[in-house]
Structure formats: C-alpha cells, structure tokens
Short mmCIF file of C-alpha atoms in Angstrom, two decimals:
data_model
loop_
_atom_site.label_atom_id
_atom_site.label_comp_id
_atom_site.label_asym_id
_atom_site.label_seq_id
_atom_site.Cartn_x
_atom_site.Cartn_y
_atom_site.Cartn_z
CA UNK A 1 2.25 -68.04 83.49
CA UNK A 2 5.95 -67.32 83.08
CA UNK A 3 5.48 -65.80 79.64
CA UNK A 4 2.93 -63.34 81.12
CA UNK A 5 5.38 -62.17 83.76
CA UNK A 6 5.80 -58.41 83.69
CA UNK A 7 9.32 -57.35 82.56
CA UNK A 8 11.39 -55.33 85.03
CA UNK A 9 13.18 -52.11 84.12
CA UNK A 10 16.88 -52.65 84.88
CA UNK A 11 19.89 -50.35 85.04
CA UNK A 12 21.38 -52.34 82.17
CA UNK A 13 18.46 -51.45 79.91
CA UNK A 14 18.51 -47.81 81.00
CA UNK A 15 22.24 -47.64 80.27
CA UNK A 16 21.95 -49.32 76.87
CA UNK A 17 19.20 -46.89 75.89
CA UNK A 18 21.41 -44.00 76.89
CA UNK A 19 24.59 -45.42 75.34
CA UNK A 20 23.05 -46.18 71.95
CA UNK A 21 21.56 -42.69 71.84
CA UNK A 22 24.90 -41.28 72.93
CA UNK A 23 26.83 -42.92 70.08
CA UNK A 24 24.20 -41.76 67.60
CA UNK A 25 24.57 -38.24 68.94
CA UNK A 26 28.37 -38.50 68.71
CA UNK A 27 28.14 -39.48 65.05
CA UNK A 28 25.77 -36.71 64.12
CA UNK A 29 27.65 -34.28 66.36
CA UNK A 30 30.58 -34.46 63.94
CA UNK A 31 28.24 -33.89 61.02
CA UNK A 32 26.41 -31.07 62.77
CA UNK A 33 29.57 -29.18 63.67
CA UNK A 34 31.45 -29.54 60.41
CA UNK A 35 28.92 -30.12 57.61
CA UNK A 36 28.49 -26.50 56.52
CA UNK A 37 32.22 -25.85 56.68
CA UNK A 38 32.87 -29.14 54.85
CA UNK A 39 30.55 -28.07 52.03
CA UNK A 40 31.98 -24.57 51.60
CA UNK A 41 35.67 -25.21 52.26
CA UNK A 42 36.21 -28.73 50.86
CA UNK A 43 33.46 -29.35 48.32
CA UNK A 44 33.52 -25.77 47.02
CA UNK A 45 29.75 -25.24 47.33
CA UNK A 46 28.67 -21.59 47.60
CA UNK A 47 27.07 -20.46 50.90
CA UNK A 48 23.84 -19.48 49.13
CA UNK A 49 23.61 -22.91 47.49
CA UNK A 50 24.27 -24.52 50.87
CA UNK A 51 21.47 -22.50 52.47
CA UNK A 52 19.04 -23.33 49.67
CA UNK A 53 19.89 -27.03 49.56
CA UNK A 54 19.61 -27.41 53.32
CA UNK A 55 16.31 -25.52 53.33
CA UNK A 56 14.90 -28.05 50.85
CA UNK A 57 16.24 -31.05 52.81
CA UNK A 58 15.07 -29.69 56.14
CA UNK A 59 11.63 -28.83 54.79
CA UNK A 60 11.28 -32.44 53.65
CA UNK A 61 12.42 -33.56 57.09
CA UNK A 62 9.79 -31.35 58.74
CA UNK A 63 7.04 -32.79 56.54
CA UNK A 64 8.06 -36.30 57.62
CA UNK A 65 8.00 -35.19 61.26
CA UNK A 66 4.35 -34.13 60.86
CA UNK A 67 3.22 -37.62 59.90
CA UNK A 68 5.65 -39.81 61.86
CA UNK A 69 3.51 -39.96 64.98
CA UNK A 70 0.35 -40.69 63.01
CA UNK A 71 2.08 -43.54 61.13
CA UNK A 72 3.47 -45.02 64.36
CA UNK A 73 0.10 -44.74 66.07
CA UNK A 74 -1.77 -46.44 63.23
CA UNK A 75 0.75 -49.20 62.49
CA UNK A 76 0.83 -52.55 64.25
CA UNK A 77 3.98 -54.44 63.20
CA UNK A 78 5.17 -57.76 64.53
CA UNK A 79 7.95 -56.43 66.78
CA UNK A 80 5.62 -54.13 68.71
CA UNK A 81 4.12 -50.68 68.32
CA UNK A 82 7.37 -48.83 69.07
CA UNK A 83 10.15 -51.42 68.99
CA UNK A 84 9.43 -52.19 65.32
CA UNK A 85 10.35 -48.62 64.37
CA UNK A 86 13.43 -48.55 66.59
CA UNK A 87 14.67 -51.72 64.88
CA UNK A 88 14.10 -50.33 61.38
CA UNK A 89 15.74 -47.00 62.22
CA UNK A 90 18.85 -48.76 63.48
CA UNK A 91 19.81 -49.41 59.85
CA UNK A 92 18.59 -46.18 58.24
CA UNK A 93 20.24 -43.99 60.88
CA UNK A 94 23.54 -45.78 60.37
CA UNK A 95 23.63 -45.28 56.60
CA UNK A 96 22.07 -41.81 56.63
CA UNK A 97 24.63 -40.44 59.03
CA UNK A 98 27.58 -42.17 57.38
CA UNK A 99 27.25 -40.54 53.94
CA UNK A 100 26.71 -36.89 54.82
CA UNK A 101 30.41 -36.02 54.93
CA UNK A 102 31.42 -38.14 51.94
CA UNK A 103 33.97 -36.42 49.68
CA UNK A 104 32.36 -36.56 46.23
CA UNK A 105 34.84 -34.38 44.33
CA UNK A 106 36.34 -37.40 42.53
CA UNK A 107 33.08 -38.33 40.80
CA UNK A 108 30.91 -35.17 40.85
CA UNK A 109 32.54 -32.28 39.04
CA UNK A 110 29.84 -29.63 39.55
CA UNK A 111 30.12 -28.17 43.09
CA UNK A 112 26.38 -27.51 43.42
CA UNK A 113 25.55 -31.10 42.39
CA UNK A 114 27.69 -32.29 45.31
CA UNK A 115 24.84 -31.15 47.50
CA UNK A 116 22.64 -34.04 46.35
CA UNK A 117 24.33 -36.92 48.25
CA UNK A 118 24.51 -34.74 51.36
CA UNK A 119 20.82 -33.88 51.09
CA UNK A 120 19.92 -37.57 50.61
CA UNK A 121 21.96 -38.57 53.68
CA UNK A 122 20.49 -35.71 55.69
CA UNK A 123 16.91 -36.64 54.80
CA UNK A 124 17.56 -40.34 55.48
CA UNK A 125 19.07 -39.65 58.89
CA UNK A 126 16.68 -36.98 60.10
CA UNK A 127 13.63 -38.63 58.56
CA UNK A 128 14.56 -41.74 60.54
CA UNK A 129 15.10 -39.69 63.68
CA UNK A 130 11.48 -38.54 63.46
CA UNK A 131 10.40 -42.15 63.94
CA UNK A 132 13.22 -43.20 66.25
CA UNK A 133 12.93 -40.31 68.69
CA UNK A 134 9.14 -40.53 68.76
CA UNK A 135 9.16 -44.29 69.33
CA UNK A 136 11.82 -44.09 72.05
CA UNK A 137 10.03 -41.33 73.92
CA UNK A 138 6.66 -43.07 73.60
CA UNK A 139 8.26 -46.24 74.96
CA UNK A 140 9.17 -44.51 78.24
CA UNK A 141 5.71 -45.02 79.84
CA UNK A 142 5.91 -48.71 78.87
CA UNK A 143 9.33 -49.03 80.48
CA UNK A 144 8.61 -47.06 83.68
CA UNK A 145 4.81 -47.07 83.92
CA UNK A 146 3.37 -44.12 85.85
CA UNK A 147 6.48 -43.87 88.04
CA UNK A 148 7.64 -40.28 87.51
CA UNK A 149 11.02 -40.95 89.11
CA UNK A 150 11.55 -43.91 86.79
CA UNK A 151 10.74 -41.72 83.79
CA UNK A 152 13.14 -39.05 84.98
CA UNK A 153 15.86 -41.64 85.54
CA UNK A 154 15.60 -42.82 81.94
CA UNK A 155 15.80 -39.32 80.45
CA UNK A 156 18.40 -38.10 82.94
CA UNK A 157 20.68 -41.08 82.27
CA UNK A 158 20.30 -40.48 78.55
CA UNK A 159 21.42 -36.87 78.95
CA UNK A 160 24.26 -37.84 81.30
CA UNK A 161 25.66 -40.53 79.03
CA UNK A 162 25.17 -38.26 76.03
CA UNK A 163 27.22 -35.52 77.66
CA UNK A 164 29.84 -38.04 78.82
CA UNK A 165 30.42 -39.50 75.36
CA UNK A 166 30.51 -35.99 73.91
CA UNK A 167 33.64 -35.40 76.00
CA UNK A 168 35.30 -38.26 74.18
CA UNK A 169 33.97 -37.05 70.85
CA UNK A 170 35.17 -33.49 71.44
CA UNK A 171 38.61 -34.63 72.50
CA UNK A 172 39.29 -37.14 69.71
CA UNK A 173 37.37 -35.94 66.65
CA UNK A 174 39.80 -33.37 65.22
CA UNK A 175 42.92 -35.36 66.23
CA UNK A 176 41.47 -38.43 64.46
CA UNK A 177 40.61 -36.34 61.41
CA UNK A 178 44.17 -35.05 61.34
CA UNK A 179 45.57 -38.58 61.70
CA UNK A 180 43.54 -39.78 58.73
CA UNK A 181 44.62 -36.73 56.73
CA UNK A 182 48.26 -37.38 57.59
CA UNK A 183 48.08 -41.07 56.66
CA UNK A 184 46.13 -40.63 53.43
CA UNK A 185 47.03 -37.14 52.29
CA UNK A 186 43.30 -36.44 51.97
CA UNK A 187 42.24 -33.86 54.57
CA UNK A 188 38.53 -34.33 53.81
CA UNK A 189 38.57 -38.13 54.30
CA UNK A 190 38.75 -37.87 58.10
CA UNK A 191 35.41 -36.08 58.19
CA UNK A 192 33.89 -39.23 56.68
CA UNK A 193 35.82 -41.85 58.67
CA UNK A 194 35.23 -40.46 62.18
CA UNK A 195 31.39 -40.33 62.12
CA UNK A 196 31.45 -43.77 60.45
CA UNK A 197 33.29 -45.15 63.49
CA UNK A 198 30.78 -43.56 65.89
CA UNK A 199 27.83 -44.79 63.78
CA UNK A 200 29.19 -48.34 63.96
CA UNK A 201 29.26 -48.11 67.77
CA UNK A 202 25.63 -46.94 67.65
CA UNK A 203 24.68 -49.87 65.41
CA UNK A 204 26.11 -52.43 67.85
CA UNK A 205 24.71 -50.93 71.06
CA UNK A 206 21.28 -50.28 69.56
CA UNK A 207 20.94 -53.92 68.51
CA UNK A 208 21.71 -54.89 72.14
CA UNK A 209 19.15 -52.35 73.40
CA UNK A 210 16.43 -53.68 71.10
CA UNK A 211 16.94 -57.19 72.41
CA UNK A 212 16.52 -56.14 76.05
CA UNK A 213 13.66 -53.69 75.47
CA UNK A 214 11.54 -55.98 73.30
CA UNK A 215 9.58 -57.62 76.22
CA UNK A 216 8.20 -54.20 77.21
CA UNK A 217 6.49 -53.75 73.84
CA UNK A 218 5.11 -57.13 72.73
CA UNK A 219 3.15 -57.55 69.54
CA UNK A 220 -0.59 -57.56 70.18
CA UNK A 221 -2.49 -59.10 67.23
CA UNK A 222 -5.81 -58.14 68.83
CA UNK A 223 -5.21 -54.41 68.44
CA UNK A 224 -7.41 -53.11 65.66
CA UNK A 225 -7.48 -49.77 63.94
CA UNK A 226 -10.87 -49.09 65.47
CA UNK A 227 -9.40 -49.08 68.98
CA UNK A 228 -7.01 -46.29 68.09
CA UNK A 229 -7.91 -42.61 67.64
CA UNK A 230 -8.45 -41.27 64.15
CA UNK A 231 -6.09 -38.76 62.58
CA UNK A 232 -8.69 -36.05 63.09
CA UNK A 233 -8.98 -36.88 66.78
CA UNK A 234 -5.21 -36.82 67.24
CA UNK A 235 -4.83 -33.48 65.47
CA UNK A 236 -7.74 -32.06 67.47
CA UNK A 237 -6.23 -33.27 70.73
CA UNK A 238 -3.05 -31.34 69.92
CA UNK A 239 -4.72 -28.14 68.73
CA UNK A 240 -6.90 -28.03 71.84
CA UNK A 241 -3.98 -28.77 74.20
CA UNK A 242 -3.02 -25.24 75.20
CA UNK A 243 -0.01 -26.28 77.24
CA UNK A 244 1.43 -28.24 74.34
CA UNK A 245 0.95 -25.33 71.96
CA UNK A 246 2.71 -22.96 74.35
CA UNK A 247 5.62 -25.37 74.75
CA UNK A 248 5.75 -25.81 70.99
CA UNK A 249 5.93 -22.07 70.32
CA UNK A 250 8.60 -21.40 72.94
CA UNK A 251 10.88 -24.27 71.88
CA UNK A 252 10.55 -23.30 68.22
CA UNK A 253 11.53 -19.68 68.77
CA UNK A 254 14.42 -20.56 71.07
CA UNK A 255 15.54 -23.30 68.68
CA UNK A 256 15.84 -21.00 65.66
CA UNK A 257 18.37 -18.84 67.46
CA UNK A 258 20.22 -21.83 68.86
CA UNK A 259 20.52 -23.52 65.45
CA UNK A 260 21.84 -20.31 63.93
CA UNK A 261 24.50 -20.03 66.64
CA UNK A 262 25.49 -23.71 66.47
CA UNK A 263 25.90 -23.60 62.70
CA UNK A 264 28.46 -20.77 62.67
CA UNK A 265 30.64 -21.54 65.71
CA UNK A 266 33.23 -23.40 63.64
CA UNK A 267 33.62 -20.38 61.35
CA UNK A 268 34.60 -18.17 64.30
CA UNK A 269 37.64 -20.32 64.97
CA UNK A 270 38.44 -20.63 61.26
CA UNK A 271 38.48 -16.92 60.47
CA UNK A 272 40.25 -15.80 63.66
CA UNK A 273 43.10 -18.25 63.12
CA UNK A 274 42.37 -20.20 66.30
CA UNK A 275 41.13 -23.47 64.78
CA UNK A 276 43.96 -25.31 66.52
CA UNK A 277 42.37 -24.34 69.86
CA UNK A 278 38.93 -25.61 68.88
CA UNK A 279 39.44 -29.12 70.27
CA UNK A 280 40.48 -27.77 73.67
CA UNK A 281 37.45 -25.46 73.86
CA UNK A 282 34.83 -28.02 72.85
CA UNK A 283 36.35 -30.69 75.10
CA UNK A 284 36.22 -28.31 78.06
CA UNK A 285 32.66 -27.47 77.10
CA UNK A 286 31.72 -31.15 77.05
CA UNK A 287 33.28 -31.81 80.46
CA UNK A 288 31.32 -28.97 82.04
CA UNK A 289 28.15 -30.13 80.28
CA UNK A 290 28.64 -33.60 81.74
CA UNK A 291 28.93 -32.13 85.24
CA UNK A 292 25.80 -30.08 84.59
CA UNK A 293 23.90 -33.19 83.50
CA UNK A 294 24.83 -34.89 86.78
CA UNK A 295 23.41 -32.10 88.95
CA UNK A 296 20.49 -31.19 86.69
CA UNK A 297 18.08 -33.79 88.16
CA UNK A 298 18.55 -32.39 91.68
CA UNK A 299 18.19 -28.83 90.36
CA UNK A 300 15.02 -29.94 88.60
CA UNK A 301 13.62 -31.26 91.87
CA UNK A 302 14.24 -27.92 93.56
CA UNK A 303 13.14 -25.62 90.75
CA UNK A 304 10.65 -27.91 89.04
CA UNK A 305 10.88 -28.69 85.35
CA UNK A 306 9.49 -25.28 84.39
CA UNK A 307 11.95 -23.49 86.67
CA UNK A 308 14.85 -25.52 85.25
CA UNK A 309 13.82 -24.57 81.71
CA UNK A 310 13.61 -20.85 82.51
CA UNK A 311 16.95 -20.90 84.37
CA UNK A 312 18.54 -22.70 81.44
CA UNK A 313 17.38 -20.27 78.80
CA UNK A 314 18.29 -17.22 80.89
CA UNK A 315 21.81 -18.64 81.17
CA UNK A 316 21.81 -19.22 77.40
CA UNK A 317 20.92 -15.57 76.82
CA UNK A 318 23.68 -14.40 79.18
CA UNK A 319 26.16 -16.57 77.28
CA UNK A 320 25.03 -15.04 73.99
CA UNK A 321 25.53 -11.52 75.32
CA UNK A 322 29.02 -12.48 76.47
CA UNK A 323 29.91 -13.80 73.02
CA UNK A 324 28.35 -10.85 71.18
CA UNK A 325 30.11 -8.22 73.33
CA UNK A 326 33.49 -9.71 74.14
CA UNK A 327 34.43 -12.69 71.94
CA UNK A 328 36.04 -10.46 69.30
CA UNK A 329 38.64 -7.87 70.25
CA UNK A 330 38.67 -4.43 68.63
CA UNK A 331 41.69 -5.38 66.52
CA UNK A 332 39.77 -8.32 65.05
CA UNK A 333 41.55 -11.00 67.06
CA UNK A 334 39.71 -13.63 69.08
CA UNK A 335 39.17 -13.29 72.81
CA UNK A 336 39.25 -17.02 73.44
CA UNK A 337 38.48 -16.68 77.14
CA UNK A 338 35.22 -14.85 76.44
CA UNK A 339 34.33 -17.12 73.53
CA UNK A 340 35.09 -20.32 75.44
CA UNK A 341 33.21 -19.09 78.51
CA UNK A 342 30.15 -18.25 76.41
CA UNK A 343 30.24 -21.61 74.63
CA UNK A 344 30.58 -23.48 77.93
CA UNK A 345 27.69 -21.57 79.52
CA UNK A 346 25.49 -22.35 76.53
CA UNK A 347 26.27 -26.07 76.75
CA UNK A 348 25.85 -26.20 80.53
CA UNK A 349 22.50 -24.44 80.22
CA UNK A 350 21.35 -27.00 77.64
CA UNK A 351 21.73 -29.89 80.09
CA UNK A 352 19.84 -28.10 82.84
CA UNK A 353 16.62 -28.84 80.98
CA UNK A 354 17.47 -31.50 78.36
CA UNK A 355 17.49 -34.20 81.04
CA UNK A 356 13.71 -33.64 81.17
CA UNK A 357 13.17 -33.02 77.45
CA UNK A 358 10.88 -35.92 76.61
CA UNK A 359 9.05 -35.55 79.91
CA UNK A 360 7.91 -31.99 79.13
CA UNK A 361 5.99 -33.38 76.17
CA UNK A 362 4.84 -36.52 77.94
CA UNK A 363 3.43 -34.27 80.66
CA UNK A 364 1.45 -32.39 78.01
CA UNK A 365 0.31 -35.71 76.56
CA UNK A 366 -0.84 -36.97 79.97
CA UNK A 367 -2.63 -33.65 80.53
CA UNK A 368 -4.38 -33.95 77.16
CA UNK A 369 -5.37 -37.58 77.74
CA UNK A 370 -6.74 -36.84 81.21
CA UNK A 371 -8.73 -33.78 80.14
CA UNK A 372 -10.08 -35.00 76.78
CA UNK A 373 -10.13 -38.80 77.08
CA UNK A 374 -8.18 -39.08 73.82
CA UNK A 375 -4.76 -40.71 74.13
CA UNK A 376 -2.44 -38.35 72.26
CA UNK A 377 0.73 -39.26 74.15
CA UNK A 378 2.45 -40.69 71.09
CA UNK A 379 1.49 -37.58 69.20
CA UNK A 380 2.79 -35.48 72.09
CA UNK A 381 6.28 -36.88 71.71
CA UNK A 382 5.95 -36.47 67.95
CA UNK A 383 5.19 -32.80 68.49
CA UNK A 384 8.36 -32.74 70.61
CA UNK A 385 10.32 -33.10 67.36
CA UNK A 386 8.47 -30.38 65.46
CA UNK A 387 10.13 -27.34 67.10
CA UNK A 388 13.52 -28.95 66.45
CA UNK A 389 12.67 -29.61 62.81
CA UNK A 390 11.29 -26.12 62.23
CA UNK A 391 14.23 -24.46 63.95
CA UNK A 392 16.68 -26.65 62.01
CA UNK A 393 14.95 -25.75 58.75
CA UNK A 394 14.84 -22.01 59.49
CA UNK A 395 17.79 -21.43 61.82
CA UNK A 396 19.97 -24.02 60.11
CA UNK A 397 19.27 -22.65 56.64
CA UNK A 398 19.93 -19.12 57.88
CA UNK A 399 23.51 -20.23 58.49
CA UNK A 400 24.26 -20.36 54.77
CA UNK A 401 22.45 -17.13 54.03
CA UNK A 402 23.96 -15.50 57.12
CA UNK A 403 27.58 -16.22 56.27
CA UNK A 404 26.86 -15.04 52.72
CA UNK A 405 25.43 -11.79 54.18
CA UNK A 406 28.58 -11.41 56.26
CA UNK A 407 30.70 -11.96 53.15
CA UNK A 408 32.41 -15.26 53.83
CA UNK A 409 35.54 -15.89 51.78
CA UNK A 410 36.60 -19.58 51.83
CA UNK A 411 40.31 -20.45 51.92
CA UNK A 412 41.78 -20.28 48.42
CA UNK A 413 45.27 -20.12 46.90
CA UNK A 414 46.91 -20.00 50.30
CA UNK A 415 44.64 -17.21 51.60
CA UNK A 416 43.05 -17.72 55.01
CA UNK A 417 39.24 -17.79 55.30
CA UNK A 418 37.70 -14.45 56.27
CA UNK A 419 34.53 -12.38 56.55
CA UNK A 420 34.17 -9.10 54.68
CA UNK A 421 31.77 -7.85 57.39
CA UNK A 422 32.92 -9.31 60.70
CA UNK A 423 30.46 -7.13 62.62
CA UNK A 424 27.59 -8.84 60.82
CA UNK A 425 29.02 -12.23 61.70
CA UNK A 426 29.12 -11.29 65.40
CA UNK A 427 25.43 -10.40 65.19
CA UNK A 428 24.75 -13.86 63.77
CA UNK A 429 26.73 -15.74 66.40
CA UNK A 430 25.82 -13.58 69.39
CA UNK A 431 23.05 -11.04 69.46
CA UNK A 432 20.42 -12.51 67.13
CA UNK A 433 20.26 -15.84 69.02
CA UNK A 434 19.90 -13.88 72.27
CA UNK A 435 16.76 -12.16 70.99
CA UNK A 436 15.14 -15.49 70.08
CA UNK A 437 16.00 -17.00 73.47
CA UNK A 438 14.61 -14.08 75.46
CA UNK A 439 11.30 -14.34 73.61
CA UNK A 440 11.18 -18.05 74.45
CA UNK A 441 11.82 -17.35 78.15
CA UNK A 442 8.99 -14.81 78.31
CA UNK A 443 6.54 -17.27 76.73
CA UNK A 444 7.38 -20.06 79.19
CA UNK A 445 7.42 -17.78 82.24
CA UNK A 446 4.06 -16.18 81.52
CA UNK A 447 2.02 -18.85 79.76
CA UNK A 448 3.20 -22.38 80.63
CA UNK A 449 1.22 -23.54 83.68
CA UNK A 450 1.74 -27.33 83.95
CA UNK A 451 3.45 -28.05 87.30
CA UNK A 452 5.27 -31.24 88.29
CA UNK A 453 2.54 -32.09 90.79
CA UNK A 454 -0.23 -31.76 88.19
CA UNK A 455 1.73 -33.86 85.69
CA UNK A 456 2.09 -36.68 88.24
CA UNK A 457 -1.63 -36.46 89.01
CA UNK A 458 -2.61 -36.73 85.35
CA UNK A 459 -0.24 -39.66 84.74
CA UNK A 460 -1.77 -41.55 87.66
CA UNK A 461 -5.28 -40.81 86.43
CA UNK A 462 -4.43 -42.20 83.00
CA UNK A 463 -2.90 -45.40 84.37
CA UNK A 464 -6.03 -45.95 86.44
CA UNK A 465 -8.21 -45.19 83.40
CA UNK A 466 -6.43 -47.82 81.31
CA UNK A 467 -6.47 -50.39 84.12
CA UNK A 468 -10.23 -49.88 84.50
CA UNK A 469 -10.73 -50.22 80.74
CA UNK A 470 -8.82 -53.52 80.67
CA UNK A 471 -10.77 -54.80 83.66
CA UNK A 472 -14.00 -53.92 81.91
CA UNK A 473 -12.99 -55.91 78.85
#
C-alpha cells in the first residue's frame, strides 16, 4: 500500500523547480544579451550574415517546436511521460548553452564559418527547450492536480526565483567577464566562462529536481498508443480552440517586437559610450523585476490573468515610447535616466504576467478538453512555445538586418562602434516594438474571453471526467 501512496507537493520541490529553471535562464540570459554583439564585434561576422544564420537556426528551432508536443504525447519512456524528457534535456541544455559563446577564431579562419558552432549550440539548446518547457508545464497538473492556487504557486515561484537570480546575474556577469579578460588577456573568453558556470549550477539543481519530482510521473506500462489521441485529433483540437488561437496570435505579435528590442539593447550602450554603466542599469532592472514578481500574484487576483496581461503590455508600450522619444539626446549622447527607466518598466511589466505564463495555456487546454472531450493539454503547453519561437525567428533575425539597415560599424583600429543612421536605430529599439505591442493588447482586450472562474470550472470538470473514467475501468 505504501508504494501506492500519493506523493505530496512540497515547498522544496517547488523551489527546486524554480531554482533549476532560474539557473538555466541565467546561463541563456548571458547568451541572449551578448550573442549578437559577440558575433559582430569579436568573431568579425557581418550583421547580414548574423541575421541570415540566426534565421536558419531559429527556423529549425520552430520546426522542432511544432512536433515536440506530439512526440511527448506519443512516447512512453521508462522514467515517465514528462520526467523522461526533463532528464534527457538536462544534458542537452547544458552542452547547447555552453558552446554558443565559444571563441572559434583560433581554429576557424573564415568569419562566416564561425557561425556554424553557434548555430549548432543554438539549435541544441532551443530544440531541447521545446521538450523541456513543454514537459515541465505539462507536469504542473500532475504536481498540483486541479488546485488552481497550487498551479499559480508553482508558476509564481518560478518567476520570482527567476527574477531573483537575474539580479545576481546582472550584477556579476560583466565584472566576471572583465576578471577573466584581465587574467587571461582574452576579452572574449569571459563570455564563454560565465554562462558555463551558470549552466553547471543548472545541471546540479535539475538533477536534484528530477529526483524529487519523479514520484509524480511514474512509468505506466499499461498505457498504449490507442489510449492517446491521434496527431490529427490533437491538431484539430488546437485549430478549433478559438481562445488558444487568439492567445497564440497576440503573443506572437507582441513577441516579435519584444525580441527586436531585446536584441539591440546592448548596442545602445556600446555606441553611446556608456557600456560601463550597463551593469548598473541591468542590475537595477533585475531588482525592480524581482519586486514586481513578488506582487504580481496579488495583482493577478485583483485584475484576473487577462487584466494582468493587458496592464503588462500597456506598460511595455509606455516604456517603448519613453525610450523612442527620450533615450537619445539631440546631440547624440545617451539620456541614461530615460533609457534606464524605459528598460526597468519593460522588465517590470514582463513579470506582471509571466508568473501566470504556463497557466494561460493550461487554461486553454482545460477549456479545449472540457468542450471537445479530447485531451490537448500537453499540446496546449507546446503551443505556448510557438509564439516565442516564431517571434525569436522573426524578431531575433530582424536584429541583424536592422543594425545593418541602421549602418552599424563595429569597433576597428581603435575606432568606437557607431551607427551611420542613429535615427533608424532608435526606431528599431523604441517605436517599432511599441507598434507590435499595441496590436497585441487590442487582440487580447477585444477577443480573449476565458476568465479565471471559467478556467477553474473547466479544470474541475476534467479532473472529475478522468476520475470517472478510471472508476469505470
């Protein structure tokens, strides 16, 4: 009887889930912030080549994201439906993230060919994230059951810990990079060493998480392919789920603008000669984001998840306007107060809704299951990744093409980096992302109808449906 005892969700497990995700985010955060600059300024790759190479890698990543949920849903490996993938991805995420900022100048002479190891690392990391993020989100109902507060606690703690560790990352990343550069004389080496350290922390904590989470997802040898929906049924359940399609469209449009902004922020500090202030700004931003993540759950209770999302994106748009109008003075110098304020507002706004991120999609999955009788919840959290992948492919690739359009001149022969058309660059970092965000807000405000109360009702219906099905067997 003891081995049939239902496992209990503990704070320790919730914290390990959040901490392992946090370290993984820290590692990729370094890559995300500095990869484009690393390629243009250190590896000597042209901006157009960067944009093209990343478009190829991100397109491959998107294709993997389309099938990840189907593969997870159809597989039945010995460590459980979801835990098996989390275990596998522990290794592939570690190696994929660790090689993306590897300095290959010593053994690859052609600058464009230096893109290949970066693209391989990118596809390994993000391809793994398609499975890891889907499996982790799909595991939430197994960990918390139909308890909506338990589900929110898992996702909120993940966002809170993620924002907390980002404070540490923001504060120590550039100083550590500079220490490595000073000790070795190789300025580029620090960009490899720092994410490697963070990835190692992820590796250790994720192994601990897998051990504690395993009882919630035991291997069931009696599960057959016939008991699971077909690919056609899963695709149909998504296409006919209007609320999921609306959410998908809004997040994709908003994400394109956000990825474009995020990819060029570092260049603002490089070309305005304020790179030495970057650590202070991003650390301040991370501290405020952490505070926002702490109050976001209570704000979500008052506004509802839809209200929190709208409020967040409106604040994002306001921040973009502030950057576009005031971050650059008329004489071409940086207005750091305006720039820092805009960056902080953007990060604060992110945590107003990201604490509920997986739950938006789970709600759509519960809605689809309750209304169609087809369990597409795993596919729902797979679809959660699609807007991110599309926006990374389009918005992220636009970074390379955008800085080329603005006439980026990398540092060379003692000359500081610069833009030939700074006004174009300010459109890229400020006004264009605002347009995308406003469109996303309008879509959510007018078309997304799934309330918190309805989501709870559908989740309860589905738990009762499954309990009745088991009783009938």
